[in-house]
Short mmCIF file of C-alpha atoms and ligand atoms in Angstrom, two decimals:
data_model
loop_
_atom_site.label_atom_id
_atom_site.label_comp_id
_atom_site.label_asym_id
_atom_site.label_seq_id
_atom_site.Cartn_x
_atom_site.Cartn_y
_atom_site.Cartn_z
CA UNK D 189 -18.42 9.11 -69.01
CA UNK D 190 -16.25 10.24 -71.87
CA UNK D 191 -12.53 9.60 -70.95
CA UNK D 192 -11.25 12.03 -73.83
CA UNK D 193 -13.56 15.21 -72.20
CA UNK D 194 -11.71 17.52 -70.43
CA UNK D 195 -14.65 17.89 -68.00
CA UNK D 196 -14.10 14.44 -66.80
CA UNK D 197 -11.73 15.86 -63.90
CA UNK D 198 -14.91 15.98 -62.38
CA UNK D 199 -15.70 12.65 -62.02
CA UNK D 200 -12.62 11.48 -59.98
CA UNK D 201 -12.47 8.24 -58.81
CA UNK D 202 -13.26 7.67 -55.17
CA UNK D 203 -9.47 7.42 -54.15
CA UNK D 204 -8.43 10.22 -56.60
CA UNK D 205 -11.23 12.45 -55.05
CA UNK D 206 -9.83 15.06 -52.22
CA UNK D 207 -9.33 14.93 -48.82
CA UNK D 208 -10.95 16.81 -45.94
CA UNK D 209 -8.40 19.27 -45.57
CA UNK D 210 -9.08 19.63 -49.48
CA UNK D 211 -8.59 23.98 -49.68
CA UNK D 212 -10.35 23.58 -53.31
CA UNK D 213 -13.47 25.40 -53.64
CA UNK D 214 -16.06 23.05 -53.39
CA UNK D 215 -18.50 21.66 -56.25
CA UNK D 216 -21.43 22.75 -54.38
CA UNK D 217 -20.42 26.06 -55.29
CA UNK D 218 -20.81 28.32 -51.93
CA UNK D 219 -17.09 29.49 -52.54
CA UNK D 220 -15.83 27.52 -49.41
CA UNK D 221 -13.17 25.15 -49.62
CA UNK D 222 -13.84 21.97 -50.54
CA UNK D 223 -12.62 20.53 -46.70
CA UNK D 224 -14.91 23.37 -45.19
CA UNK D 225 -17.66 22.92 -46.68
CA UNK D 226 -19.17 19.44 -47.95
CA UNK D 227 -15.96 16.88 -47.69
CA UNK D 228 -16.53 16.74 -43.60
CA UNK D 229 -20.38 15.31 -44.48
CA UNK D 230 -18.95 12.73 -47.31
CA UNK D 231 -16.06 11.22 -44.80
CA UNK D 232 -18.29 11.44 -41.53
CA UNK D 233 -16.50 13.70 -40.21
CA UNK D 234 -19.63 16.55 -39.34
CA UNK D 235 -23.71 16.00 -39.85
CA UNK D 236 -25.29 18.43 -42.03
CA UNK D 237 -27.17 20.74 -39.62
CA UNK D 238 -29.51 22.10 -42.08
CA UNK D 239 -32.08 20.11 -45.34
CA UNK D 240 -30.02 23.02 -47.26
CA UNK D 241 -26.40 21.78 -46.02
CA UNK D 242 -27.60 18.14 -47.05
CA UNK D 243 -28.51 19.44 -50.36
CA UNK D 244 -25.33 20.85 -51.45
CA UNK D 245 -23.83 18.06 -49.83
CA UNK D 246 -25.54 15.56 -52.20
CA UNK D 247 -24.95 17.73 -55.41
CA UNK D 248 -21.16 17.58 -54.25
CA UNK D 249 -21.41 14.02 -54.05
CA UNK D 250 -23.02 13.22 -57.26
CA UNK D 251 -20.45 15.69 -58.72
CA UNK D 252 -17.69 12.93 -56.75
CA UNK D 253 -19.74 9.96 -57.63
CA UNK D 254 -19.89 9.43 -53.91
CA UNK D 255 -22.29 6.83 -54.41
CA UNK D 256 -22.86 5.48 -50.65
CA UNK D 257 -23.43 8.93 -49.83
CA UNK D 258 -26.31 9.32 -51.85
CA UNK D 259 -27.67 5.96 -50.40
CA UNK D 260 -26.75 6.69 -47.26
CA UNK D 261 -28.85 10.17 -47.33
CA UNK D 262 -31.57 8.69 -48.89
CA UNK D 263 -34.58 8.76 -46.37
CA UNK D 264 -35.05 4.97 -45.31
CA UNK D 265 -38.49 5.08 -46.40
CA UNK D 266 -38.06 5.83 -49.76
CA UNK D 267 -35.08 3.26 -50.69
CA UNK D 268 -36.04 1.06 -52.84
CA UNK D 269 -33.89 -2.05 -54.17
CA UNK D 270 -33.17 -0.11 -57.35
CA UNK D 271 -32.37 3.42 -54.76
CA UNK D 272 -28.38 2.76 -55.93
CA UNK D 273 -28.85 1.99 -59.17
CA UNK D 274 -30.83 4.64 -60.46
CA UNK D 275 -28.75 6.94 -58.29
CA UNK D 276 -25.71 5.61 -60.16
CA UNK D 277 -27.17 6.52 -63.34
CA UNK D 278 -28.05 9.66 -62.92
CA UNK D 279 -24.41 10.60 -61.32
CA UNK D 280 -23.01 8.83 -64.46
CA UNK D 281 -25.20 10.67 -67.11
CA UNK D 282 -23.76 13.92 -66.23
CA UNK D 283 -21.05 16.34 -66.10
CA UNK D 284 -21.64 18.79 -63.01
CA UNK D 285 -21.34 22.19 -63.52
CA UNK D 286 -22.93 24.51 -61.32
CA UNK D 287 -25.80 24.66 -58.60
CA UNK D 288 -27.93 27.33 -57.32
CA UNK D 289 -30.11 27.20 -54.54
CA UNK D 290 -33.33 29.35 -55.57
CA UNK D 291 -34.85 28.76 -51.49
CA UNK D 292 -36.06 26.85 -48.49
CA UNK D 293 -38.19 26.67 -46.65
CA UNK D 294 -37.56 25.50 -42.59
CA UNK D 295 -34.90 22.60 -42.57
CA UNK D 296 -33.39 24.42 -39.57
CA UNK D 297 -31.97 23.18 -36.95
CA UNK D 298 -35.12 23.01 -34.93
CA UNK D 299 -37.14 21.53 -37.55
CA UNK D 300 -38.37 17.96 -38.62
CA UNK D 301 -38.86 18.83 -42.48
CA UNK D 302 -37.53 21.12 -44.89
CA UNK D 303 -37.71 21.76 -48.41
CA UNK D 304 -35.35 23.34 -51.20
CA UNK D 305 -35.54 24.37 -54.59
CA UNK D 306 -32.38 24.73 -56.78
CA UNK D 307 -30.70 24.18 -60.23
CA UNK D 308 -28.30 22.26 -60.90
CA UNK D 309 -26.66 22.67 -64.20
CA UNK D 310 -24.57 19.74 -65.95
CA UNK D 311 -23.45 18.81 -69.59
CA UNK D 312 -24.53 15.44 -71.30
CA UNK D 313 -23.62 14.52 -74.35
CA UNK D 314 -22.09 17.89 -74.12
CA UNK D 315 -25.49 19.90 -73.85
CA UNK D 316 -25.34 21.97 -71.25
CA UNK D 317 -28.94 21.35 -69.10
CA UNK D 318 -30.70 21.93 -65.75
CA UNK D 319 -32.43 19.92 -63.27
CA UNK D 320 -34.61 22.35 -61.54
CA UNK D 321 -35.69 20.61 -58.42
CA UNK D 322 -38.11 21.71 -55.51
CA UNK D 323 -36.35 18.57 -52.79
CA UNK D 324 -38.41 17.68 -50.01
CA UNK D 325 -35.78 16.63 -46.85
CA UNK D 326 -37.01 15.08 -43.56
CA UNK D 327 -35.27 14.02 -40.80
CA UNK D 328 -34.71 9.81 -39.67
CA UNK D 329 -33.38 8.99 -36.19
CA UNK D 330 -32.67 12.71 -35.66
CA UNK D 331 -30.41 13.02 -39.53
CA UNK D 332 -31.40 15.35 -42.50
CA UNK D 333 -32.35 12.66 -45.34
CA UNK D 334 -33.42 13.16 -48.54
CA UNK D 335 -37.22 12.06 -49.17
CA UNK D 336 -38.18 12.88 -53.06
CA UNK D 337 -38.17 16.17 -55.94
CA UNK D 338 -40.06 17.71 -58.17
CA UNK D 339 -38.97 18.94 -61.38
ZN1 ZN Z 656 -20.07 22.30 -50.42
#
């Protein structure tokens, strides 16, 4: 993080970071507020029905540096020991700037996997980048969780 960026609004800390009700637009870019669209996944207030809505709702939290979130969506058979830490660094290498979801495939509400492809755009070291991911979702004890990408 680089406390003299401008951009580093976007890396609020968890108490600084908005509430539900939030009318924002939110970081996951679908032009919905903020407390309409994402924030009732991050404070358990709604389950994402869709692999799609847990998507977004992971790029909004790495945008937050919701951390537990990202644990927390993390299929339980792919967390590993180092599952936080390398999530941490990735959230802390980068300045979120924009995502858009290319397509997906099932991740409905009637189905037991789902994948999406999108790109996410961020600055580091003030480059402006992409992550182009394909993300393969699958559902534990009924919840959309994250299982692994591909670039
Ligand atoms: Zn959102």
């Amino acid at each position: 993080m680089e406390p003299h960026s401008p951009l580093t609004a976007t890396h609020l800390e968890p108490e600084k970071a908005p509430k539900v009700r939030d009318v924002s637009l939110c970081p996951c870019k679908s032009r919905l507020a903020y407390g309409l669209c994402c924030a009732p996944y991050h404070y358990g207030k709604a389950l994402p029905q869709t692999a799609e809505q847990l998507m977004r709702s992971r790029y909004s939290a790495y945008f937050f540096g919701r951390i537990d979130y990202l644990v927390d969506t993390t299929h339980p058979d792919r967390k590993t020991p180092e599952t936080r830490a390398g999530i941490q660094a990735f959230a802390d290498q980068a300045r979120w700037k924009f995502l858009t979801i290319v397509g997906s495939s099932k991740g409905q509400a009637g189905d037991k996997t789902g994948k999406v492809e999108f790109i996410a755009q961020y600055y580091q070291d003030g480059v402006l980048r992409e992550h182009h991911e394909n993300s393969r979702f699958r559902r534990s004890r009924g919840l959309w969780k994250y299982v692994d990408g591909k670039g």
